[in-house]
mmCIF file of C-alpha atoms in Angstrom:
data_model
loop_
_atom_site.group_PDB
_atom_site.id
_atom_site.type_symbol
_atom_site.label_atom_id
_atom_site.label_comp_id
_atom_site.label_asym_id
_atom_site.label_seq_id
_atom_site.Cartn_x
_atom_site.Cartn_y
_atom_site.Cartn_z
ATOM 1 C CA MET A 500 55.103 131.427 140.655
ATOM 2 C CA PHE A 501 57.584 129.798 143.003
ATOM 3 C CA ASP A 502 59.461 128.156 140.130
ATOM 4 C CA ARG A 503 60.131 131.573 138.599
ATOM 5 C CA LEU A 504 61.270 132.957 141.945
ATOM 6 C CA ARG A 505 63.464 129.896 142.505
ATOM 7 C CA TRP A 506 65.194 130.415 139.146
ATOM 8 C CA GLN A 507 65.711 134.103 139.873
ATOM 9 C CA LEU A 508 67.382 133.250 143.169
ATOM 10 C CA LEU A 509 69.549 130.622 141.492
ATOM 11 C CA LEU A 510 70.667 132.982 138.718
ATOM 12 C CA SER A 511 71.441 135.716 141.240
ATOM 13 C CA TYR A 512 73.489 133.266 143.290
ATOM 14 C CA LEU A 513 75.417 132.076 140.230
ATOM 15 C CA ALA A 514 76.030 135.648 139.035
ATOM 16 C CA VAL A 515 77.561 136.629 142.381
ATOM 17 C CA PHE A 516 79.620 133.435 142.542
ATOM 18 C CA THR A 517 80.864 133.925 138.971
ATOM 19 C CA ALA A 518 81.909 137.500 139.767
ATOM 20 C CA ILE A 519 83.826 136.302 142.830
ATOM 21 C CA LEU A 520 85.583 133.585 140.818
ATOM 22 C CA GLY A 521 86.414 136.060 138.063
ATOM 23 C CA VAL A 522 87.978 138.557 140.467
ATOM 24 C CA PHE A 523 89.927 135.751 142.151
ATOM 25 C CA ALA A 524 91.224 134.425 138.798
ATOM 26 C CA ILE A 525 92.313 137.901 137.665
ATOM 27 C CA ALA A 526 94.074 138.513 140.987
ATOM 28 C CA VAL A 527 95.907 135.165 140.755
ATOM 29 C CA ARG A 528 96.919 135.910 137.161
ATOM 30 C CA LEU A 529 98.256 139.374 138.013
ATOM 31 C CA VAL A 530 100.118 138.286 141.154
ATOM 32 C CA PHE A 531 101.589 135.223 139.447
ATOM 33 C CA GLY A 532 102.637 137.258 136.397
ATOM 34 C CA TYR A 533 104.281 139.990 138.473
ATOM 35 C CA SER A 534 106.077 137.484 140.701
ATOM 36 C CA PHE A 535 107.307 135.416 137.764
ATOM 37 C CA ARG A 536 108.597 138.446 135.851
ATOM 38 C CA GLN A 537 110.343 139.787 138.949
ATOM 39 C CA SER A 538 111.973 136.416 139.552
ATOM 40 C CA LEU A 539 113.105 136.180 135.919
ATOM 41 C CA SER A 540 114.473 139.747 136.049
ATOM 42 C CA GLN A 541 116.551 138.960 139.131
ATOM 43 C CA GLU A 542 117.819 135.751 137.561
ATOM 44 C CA LEU A 543 118.972 137.567 134.419
ATOM 45 C CA ILE A 544 120.653 140.338 136.422
ATOM 46 C CA ILE A 545 122.631 137.746 138.400
ATOM 47 C CA LEU A 546 123.671 135.973 135.203
ATOM 48 C CA ALA A 547 124.717 139.284 133.662
ATOM 49 C CA GLU A 548 126.781 140.159 136.732
ATOM 50 C CA VAL A 549 128.528 136.795 136.527
ATOM 51 C CA ALA A 550 129.163 137.277 132.803
ATOM 52 C CA ALA A 551 130.583 140.751 133.496
ATOM 53 C CA THR A 552 133.287 139.289 135.764
ATOM 54 C CA HIS A 553 134.679 137.297 132.813
ATOM 55 C CA ALA A 554 135.371 140.330 130.636
ATOM 56 C CA GLU A 555 138.584 142.337 130.752
ATOM 57 C CA ILE A 556 140.681 144.780 128.775
ATOM 58 C CA GLN A 557 143.521 143.220 126.758
ATOM 59 C CA ASN A 558 145.580 145.255 124.313
ATOM 60 C CA ASN A 559 143.167 148.181 124.785
ATOM 61 C CA ARG A 560 140.266 145.995 123.696
ATOM 62 C CA LEU A 561 137.444 144.400 125.654
ATOM 63 C CA THR A 562 137.725 140.604 125.571
ATOM 64 C CA VAL A 563 135.597 137.839 127.040
ATOM 65 C CA GLY A 564 136.869 134.672 128.684
ATOM 66 C CA ASP A 565 136.577 131.386 126.798
ATOM 67 C CA GLU A 566 134.182 129.938 129.385
ATOM 68 C CA PHE A 567 131.560 132.456 128.310
ATOM 69 C CA THR A 568 132.202 132.256 124.593
ATOM 70 C CA ASP A 569 131.811 128.480 124.656
ATOM 71 C CA ARG A 570 129.135 127.398 122.196
ATOM 72 C CA ASN A 571 127.601 125.233 124.929
ATOM 73 C CA LEU A 572 126.005 128.446 126.219
ATOM 74 C CA ALA A 573 124.228 128.989 122.894
ATOM 75 C CA LEU A 574 120.681 128.548 124.140
ATOM 76 C CA PRO A 575 117.809 128.875 121.654
ATOM 77 C CA ASP A 576 115.868 131.399 123.770
ATOM 78 C CA ARG A 577 118.701 133.418 125.371
ATOM 79 C CA LYS A 578 121.569 135.575 124.162
ATOM 80 C CA PHE A 579 124.633 137.070 125.903
ATOM 81 C CA GLU A 580 126.127 140.273 124.462
ATOM 82 C CA TRP A 581 129.200 142.237 125.533
ATOM 83 C CA PHE A 582 129.677 145.910 124.596
ATOM 84 C CA ASP A 583 132.555 148.313 125.101
ATOM 85 C CA ARG A 584 132.155 151.761 126.672
ATOM 86 C CA GLN A 585 131.171 153.195 123.287
ATOM 87 C CA LYS A 586 128.281 150.702 123.158
ATOM 88 C CA ARG A 587 129.869 148.767 120.295
ATOM 89 C CA LEU A 588 129.185 145.050 120.196
ATOM 90 C CA VAL A 589 132.319 143.064 121.059
ATOM 91 C CA ASP A 590 131.091 139.494 121.378
ATOM 92 C CA LYS A 591 127.868 137.518 121.650
ATOM 93 C CA VAL A 592 126.730 133.999 122.478
ATOM 94 C CA GLY A 593 123.299 132.514 121.885
ATOM 95 C CA ASN A 594 120.857 131.687 119.121
ATOM 96 C CA LEU A 595 118.101 134.159 119.969
ATOM 97 C CA ASN A 596 117.312 135.942 116.715
ATOM 98 C CA VAL A 597 116.766 139.523 117.920
ATOM 99 C CA ASN A 598 118.904 142.602 117.378
ATOM 100 C CA LEU A 599 118.459 145.624 119.625
ATOM 101 C CA PRO A 600 120.459 148.818 120.064
ATOM 102 C CA LEU A 601 121.982 149.029 123.517
ATOM 103 C CA ASN A 602 119.841 151.126 125.849
ATOM 104 C CA ILE A 603 121.342 151.683 129.312
ATOM 105 C CA ASP A 604 118.501 153.793 130.729
ATOM 106 C CA SER A 605 117.040 150.854 132.666
ATOM 107 C CA PRO A 606 118.693 147.674 134.005
ATOM 108 C CA VAL A 607 115.660 145.566 133.005
ATOM 109 C CA GLN A 608 113.756 146.148 129.778
ATOM 110 C CA PHE A 609 110.798 144.460 128.089
ATOM 111 C CA ASN A 610 110.830 144.602 124.304
ATOM 112 C CA LYS A 611 108.064 143.844 121.800
ATOM 113 C CA TYR A 612 108.428 142.762 118.163
ATOM 114 C CA PRO A 613 104.982 142.690 116.504
ATOM 115 C CA GLY A 614 104.733 140.007 113.844
ATOM 116 C CA GLN A 615 108.088 138.391 114.727
ATOM 117 C CA LYS A 616 109.250 135.297 116.581
ATOM 118 C CA PRO A 617 109.747 135.792 119.462
ATOM 119 C CA ASP A 618 107.330 138.687 119.733
ATOM 120 C CA GLU A 619 108.491 139.740 123.224
ATOM 121 C CA THR A 620 111.774 139.545 125.137
ATOM 122 C CA ILE A 621 113.252 140.668 128.432
ATOM 123 C CA SER A 622 116.754 142.152 128.704
ATOM 124 C CA ALA A 623 119.018 142.711 131.713
ATOM 125 C CA ILE A 624 121.952 145.141 131.410
ATOM 126 C CA VAL A 625 124.807 145.581 133.894
ATOM 127 C CA PRO A 626 128.072 147.529 133.649
ATOM 128 C CA ILE A 627 131.412 145.761 133.366
ATOM 129 C CA ILE A 628 133.826 146.948 136.042
ATOM 130 C CA SER A 629 137.576 146.410 135.705
ATOM 131 C CA ASN A 630 139.160 144.334 138.467
ATOM 132 C CA ASP A 631 142.304 146.472 138.346
ATOM 133 C CA ASP A 632 141.174 150.079 138.748
ATOM 134 C CA ARG A 633 137.417 149.532 139.344
ATOM 135 C CA GLN A 634 136.597 151.643 136.288
ATOM 136 C CA GLN A 635 133.734 150.847 133.971
ATOM 137 C CA ILE A 636 134.953 149.224 130.763
ATOM 138 C CA GLY A 637 131.742 148.154 129.092
ATOM 139 C CA TYR A 638 128.331 146.515 129.414
ATOM 140 C CA VAL A 639 126.802 143.045 129.440
ATOM 141 C CA ARG A 640 123.301 142.444 128.160
ATOM 142 C CA ILE A 641 121.335 139.221 128.447
ATOM 143 C CA THR A 642 118.195 138.959 126.351
ATOM 144 C CA GLN A 643 115.704 136.127 126.780
ATOM 145 C CA SER A 644 112.542 135.227 124.919
ATOM 146 C CA LEU A 645 109.306 135.379 126.897
ATOM 147 C CA GLU A 646 107.701 132.570 124.895
ATOM 148 C CA PRO A 647 108.261 130.033 127.729
ATOM 149 C CA LEU A 648 106.637 132.516 130.109
ATOM 150 C CA ASP A 649 103.717 132.965 127.709
ATOM 151 C CA ARG A 650 103.266 129.183 127.543
ATOM 152 C CA THR A 651 103.241 129.049 131.335
ATOM 153 C CA PHE A 652 100.631 131.815 131.450
ATOM 154 C CA HIS A 653 98.578 129.981 128.815
ATOM 155 C CA GLN A 654 98.599 126.819 130.934
ATOM 156 C CA LEU A 655 97.663 128.892 133.981
ATOM 157 C CA ASP A 656 94.765 130.483 132.083
ATOM 158 C CA ILE A 657 93.523 127.041 131.013
ATOM 159 C CA GLY A 658 93.757 125.811 134.597
ATOM 160 C CA LEU A 659 91.909 128.829 135.974
ATOM 161 C CA ALA A 660 89.212 128.621 133.296
ATOM 162 C CA SER A 661 88.765 124.872 133.884
ATOM 163 C CA GLY A 662 88.565 125.440 137.621
ATOM 164 C CA MET A 663 85.918 128.135 137.142
ATOM 165 C CA ILE A 664 83.815 125.893 134.887
ATOM 166 C CA ILE A 665 84.001 122.962 137.317
ATOM 167 C CA SER A 666 83.241 125.255 140.266
ATOM 168 C CA LEU A 667 80.233 126.740 138.471
ATOM 169 C CA ALA A 668 78.942 123.282 137.572
ATOM 170 C CA ILE A 669 79.189 122.140 141.189
ATOM 171 C CA SER A 670 77.750 125.438 142.424
ATOM 172 C CA SER A 671 74.804 125.119 140.051
ATOM 173 C CA GLY A 672 73.833 121.783 141.553
ATOM 174 C CA ALA A 673 74.381 123.091 145.067
ATOM 175 C CA GLY A 674 72.456 126.271 144.205
ATOM 176 C CA ILE A 675 69.434 124.310 142.995
ATOM 177 C CA TRP A 676 69.402 122.296 146.211
ATOM 178 C CA LEU A 677 69.875 125.415 148.377
ATOM 179 C CA THR A 678 67.153 127.418 146.640
ATOM 180 C CA ARG A 679 64.734 124.531 147.041
ATOM 181 C CA ARG A 680 65.570 124.333 150.739
ATOM 182 C CA ALA A 681 65.284 128.121 151.083
ATOM 183 C CA MET A 682 61.925 128.219 149.283
ATOM 184 C CA LYS A 683 60.448 125.237 151.091
ATOM 185 C CA PRO A 684 59.114 127.213 154.130
ATOM 186 C CA ALA A 685 57.584 129.818 151.815
ATOM 187 C CA VAL A 686 55.962 127.132 149.652
ATOM 188 C CA THR A 687 54.634 125.360 152.747
ATOM 189 C CA SER A 688 53.226 128.607 154.163
ATOM 190 C CA TYR A 689 51.625 129.447 150.844
ATOM 191 C CA GLN A 690 50.009 126.014 150.612
ATOM 192 C CA ARG A 691 48.647 126.344 154.143
ATOM 193 C CA LEU A 692 47.295 129.793 153.313
ATOM 194 C CA GLN A 693 45.568 128.379 150.253
ATOM 195 C CA GLN A 694 44.013 125.628 152.340
ATOM 196 C CA PHE A 695 42.861 128.168 154.914
ATOM 197 C CA ARG A 696 41.299 130.332 152.198
ATOM 198 C CA ASP A 697 39.517 127.307 150.752
ATOM 199 C CA LYS A 698 38.078 126.484 154.170
ATOM 200 C CA LEU A 699 36.900 130.055 154.619
ATOM 201 C CA LYS A 700 35.166 129.973 151.246
ATOM 202 C CA ASN A 701 33.298 126.887 152.281
ATOM 203 C CA LYS A 702 32.122 128.472 155.537
ATOM 204 C CA VAL A 703 31.194 131.934 154.234
ATOM 205 C CA PRO A 704 27.380 132.089 153.301
ATOM 206 C CA VAL A 705 26.465 132.797 149.732
ATOM 207 C CA SER A 706 25.155 136.349 149.157
ATOM 208 C CA GLY A 707 21.339 136.621 149.638
ATOM 209 C CA LYS A 708 21.031 133.397 151.615
ATOM 210 C CA GLN A 709 21.014 132.743 155.311
ATOM 211 C CA LEU A 710 22.713 130.069 157.218
#
């Protein structure tokens, strides 16, 4: 009887603890993901603003300085693109194999490509302002693959899952010890009650007989 009750208490304890760990892991995942994406968005916007300062109008055409068309900037997971005011591509640097129409509705955009590599990217878009008359002369867009971010999230998920498994294993051992300690007074009281009942049976006269 007490073994069954002990296991019920242990399972209830583990169920509550698992729920708490699950909520904590989800909260960490969401907060970490939001913070990381915000940080990456700000980083790309700053890079785009720097890239915009190296573009100018020459001979009625948007041109980009050599320091930003250097092939040393050709990263495998990032691409710089310069557009004129008519949203026509003027120059690009980078090996990221994605092609998107320019969309200036939002400064930061997340794009999905089902079945492709990469399958998701983030883009930052800023206007290019002329240093002479402060008029807009074009746009800069930086697009970066989110595969490194996905790998980071995958490692985080493995770490959280491993931590939950280890915590549950330790909690199981602690739960068994705690339930035994919690049930000990009840078991002792029950044993004493049984002894008392046995003594009463021995003292009570049998029906039809006298003491």
